């Protein structure tokens, strides 16, 4: 999985505390990341309807849905695409007993077992939202959300 | 995940039916795969103690453990390595409030949430063995294991 997933998750988490849009460059500075690369991830989140950007000198990115309506799976899929980690290439089709027209995606026991594991991973990611992460941070590191919010908003003071 | 995982899982499954070693070239022919690439995966399985090879004209690969003692996770880790799919780069360390010596692998809520999902995936893979897959095939496709065994052994007739 590309590091863009980590950047995107942390961006969503920090945006969940903001009541003003945050420019990509300011978010990038917060994480000490190259702004063009972070911007690319933010654009992917925008295409998925997770964030929205407003133009102009006071513009930037904000969450486009409630934090409780954004699951970790939403973010992972926005960045990595919907393809499963294990891609069945249906190698049985090429075997001496393979049916060139057979559907080995559904019929193959290896593919089915790998899909079950993938489903378990997706189910776990779908069960956690950005609001859950924010709650974890607020409980575990009291005051840190306010600190981040103030820093990210400071540029516009 | 690389397609080597699919090749390795199918190789283990087919080897579980064999009572003679199978040359890499014969297995590769069975799956219509390039022999040098499949051989590379088989060598990785050998390094993990999942298969063993015997040299000589009647040599080849065989499982080095009982099929019930080889989990899908063993095979995935042998091919892909032990690293998690989500690699936390501890980006919080670079934030304005980051501790350069902090342990963000354990302390970060994003990393923790992604690890929980990964664990769920690994747990599922660890709960299924090559013997389980073989049982699934034998139940779902009666006779197909015998067919494969005969074809793979035929080269040495």
mmCIF file of N, CA and C in Angstrom, chain A residues 88-105 108, chain B residues 6-7 10 14 25-34 38 148 151-152:
data_model
loop_
_atom_site.group_PDB
_atom_site.id
_atom_site.type_symbol
_atom_site.label_atom_id
_atom_site.label_comp_id
_atom_site.label_asym_id
_atom_site.label_seq_id
_atom_site.Cartn_x
_atom_site.Cartn_y
_atom_site.Cartn_z
ATOM 1 N N UNK A 88 -6.608 -12.368 -8.510
ATOM 2 C CA UNK A 88 -6.663 -13.702 -9.110
ATOM 3 C C UNK A 88 -6.510 -13.561 -10.623
ATOM 4 N N UNK A 89 -5.490 -14.215 -11.184
ATOM 5 C CA UNK A 89 -5.312 -14.143 -12.639
ATOM 6 C C UNK A 89 -5.887 -15.386 -13.317
ATOM 7 N N UNK A 90 -6.616 -16.176 -12.523
ATOM 8 C CA UNK A 90 -7.291 -17.374 -13.060
ATOM 9 C C UNK A 90 -6.308 -18.304 -13.758
ATOM 10 N N UNK A 91 -5.220 -18.648 -13.062
ATOM 11 C CA UNK A 91 -4.199 -19.474 -13.719
ATOM 12 C C UNK A 91 -4.723 -20.874 -14.059
ATOM 13 N N UNK A 92 -5.793 -21.304 -13.399
ATOM 14 C CA UNK A 92 -6.314 -22.644 -13.707
ATOM 15 C C UNK A 92 -6.857 -22.736 -15.127
ATOM 16 N N UNK A 93 -7.211 -21.570 -15.688
ATOM 17 C CA UNK A 93 -7.728 -21.562 -17.057
ATOM 18 C C UNK A 93 -6.693 -22.120 -18.033
ATOM 19 N N UNK A 94 -5.396 -21.902 -17.711
ATOM 20 C CA UNK A 94 -4.327 -22.359 -18.597
ATOM 21 C C UNK A 94 -3.887 -23.781 -18.335
ATOM 22 N N UNK A 95 -4.464 -24.446 -17.326
ATOM 23 C CA UNK A 95 -4.023 -25.801 -16.981
ATOM 24 C C UNK A 95 -4.580 -26.811 -17.995
ATOM 25 N N UNK A 96 -3.997 -28.019 -18.013
ATOM 26 C CA UNK A 96 -4.441 -29.019 -18.997
ATOM 27 C C UNK A 96 -5.936 -29.318 -18.878
ATOM 28 N N UNK A 97 -6.507 -29.076 -17.696
ATOM 29 C CA UNK A 97 -7.922 -29.388 -17.498
ATOM 30 C C UNK A 97 -8.746 -28.102 -17.388
ATOM 31 N N UNK A 98 -8.118 -26.987 -17.726
ATOM 32 C CA UNK A 98 -8.792 -25.702 -17.608
ATOM 33 C C UNK A 98 -9.813 -25.503 -18.712
ATOM 34 N N UNK A 99 -10.865 -24.806 -18.367
ATOM 35 C CA UNK A 99 -11.889 -24.433 -19.347
ATOM 36 C C UNK A 99 -11.592 -22.992 -19.754
ATOM 37 N N UNK A 100 -11.223 -22.779 -21.040
ATOM 38 C CA UNK A 100 -10.870 -21.417 -21.455
ATOM 39 C C UNK A 100 -11.981 -20.410 -21.168
ATOM 40 N N UNK A 101 -13.215 -20.906 -21.060
ATOM 41 C CA UNK A 101 -14.333 -20.002 -20.785
ATOM 42 C C UNK A 101 -14.791 -20.069 -19.329
ATOM 43 N N UNK A 102 -14.073 -20.868 -18.518
ATOM 44 C CA UNK A 102 -14.481 -21.043 -17.119
ATOM 45 C C UNK A 102 -14.325 -19.765 -16.318
ATOM 46 N N UNK A 103 -15.136 -19.637 -15.269
ATOM 47 C CA UNK A 103 -15.019 -18.489 -14.357
ATOM 48 C C UNK A 103 -14.261 -18.944 -13.122
ATOM 49 N N UNK A 104 -12.935 -18.731 -13.128
ATOM 50 C CA UNK A 104 -12.127 -19.196 -12.009
ATOM 51 C C UNK A 104 -12.034 -18.160 -10.896
ATOM 52 N N UNK A 105 -12.559 -16.985 -11.151
ATOM 53 C CA UNK A 105 -12.631 -15.994 -10.072
ATOM 54 C C UNK A 105 -13.565 -16.503 -8.981
ATOM 55 N N UNK A 108 -12.621 -20.942 -8.028
ATOM 56 C CA UNK A 108 -11.341 -21.459 -7.533
ATOM 57 C C UNK A 108 -11.256 -21.349 -6.019
ATOM 58 N N UNK B 6 -0.307 -16.202 -5.958
ATOM 59 C CA UNK B 6 -1.270 -17.119 -6.588
ATOM 60 C C UNK B 6 -0.547 -18.375 -7.081
ATOM 61 N N UNK B 7 0.593 -18.188 -7.745
ATOM 62 C CA UNK B 7 1.347 -19.333 -8.253
ATOM 63 C C UNK B 7 1.790 -20.243 -7.118
ATOM 64 N N UNK B 10 -1.191 -22.240 -5.590
ATOM 65 C CA UNK B 10 -1.615 -23.338 -6.462
ATOM 66 C C UNK B 10 -0.546 -24.429 -6.522
ATOM 67 N N UNK B 14 -1.254 -28.315 -5.436
ATOM 68 C CA UNK B 14 -1.003 -29.459 -6.315
ATOM 69 C C UNK B 14 0.040 -30.406 -5.732
ATOM 70 N N UNK B 25 9.775 -27.300 -13.901
ATOM 71 C CA UNK B 25 9.340 -27.150 -15.295
ATOM 72 C C UNK B 25 7.995 -27.833 -15.532
ATOM 73 N N UNK B 26 7.789 -28.966 -14.825
ATOM 74 C CA UNK B 26 6.523 -29.696 -15.011
ATOM 75 C C UNK B 26 5.366 -28.914 -14.374
ATOM 76 N N UNK B 27 5.608 -28.388 -13.191
ATOM 77 C CA UNK B 27 4.586 -27.552 -12.538
ATOM 78 C C UNK B 27 4.283 -26.320 -13.390
ATOM 79 N N UNK B 28 5.339 -25.717 -13.926
ATOM 80 C CA UNK B 28 5.165 -24.519 -14.754
ATOM 81 C C UNK B 28 4.345 -24.859 -15.995
ATOM 82 N N UNK B 29 4.613 -26.032 -16.592
ATOM 83 C CA UNK B 29 3.855 -26.443 -17.779
ATOM 84 C C UNK B 29 2.380 -26.647 -17.419
ATOM 85 N N UNK B 30 2.147 -27.191 -16.229
ATOM 86 C CA UNK B 30 0.770 -27.424 -15.791
ATOM 87 C C UNK B 30 -0.031 -26.124 -15.759
ATOM 88 N N UNK B 31 0.616 -25.075 -15.246
ATOM 89 C CA UNK B 31 -0.076 -23.783 -15.115
ATOM 90 C C UNK B 31 0.158 -22.875 -16.320
ATOM 91 N N UNK B 32 0.917 -23.373 -17.297
ATOM 92 C CA UNK B 32 1.245 -22.550 -18.472
ATOM 93 C C UNK B 32 1.947 -21.255 -18.045
ATOM 94 N N UNK B 33 2.914 -21.400 -17.125
ATOM 95 C CA UNK B 33 3.664 -20.256 -16.602
ATOM 96 C C UNK B 33 5.120 -20.368 -17.045
ATOM 97 N N UNK B 34 5.844 -19.256 -17.115
ATOM 98 C CA UNK B 34 7.275 -19.324 -17.437
ATOM 99 C C UNK B 34 8.039 -20.012 -16.302
ATOM 100 N N UNK B 38 8.328 -19.253 -12.036
ATOM 101 C CA UNK B 38 7.727 -20.133 -11.033
ATOM 102 C C UNK B 38 8.824 -20.703 -10.138
ATOM 103 N N UNK B 148 -4.977 -34.107 -11.738
ATOM 104 C CA UNK B 148 -3.772 -33.291 -11.614
ATOM 105 C C UNK B 148 -2.579 -34.160 -11.253
ATOM 106 N N UNK B 151 -1.359 -36.174 -14.197
ATOM 107 C CA UNK B 151 -0.702 -35.353 -15.212
ATOM 108 C C UNK B 151 0.696 -34.947 -14.752
ATOM 109 N N UNK B 152 0.786 -34.527 -13.482
ATOM 110 C CA UNK B 152 2.072 -34.041 -12.959
ATOM 111 C C UNK B 152 3.082 -35.169 -12.847
#
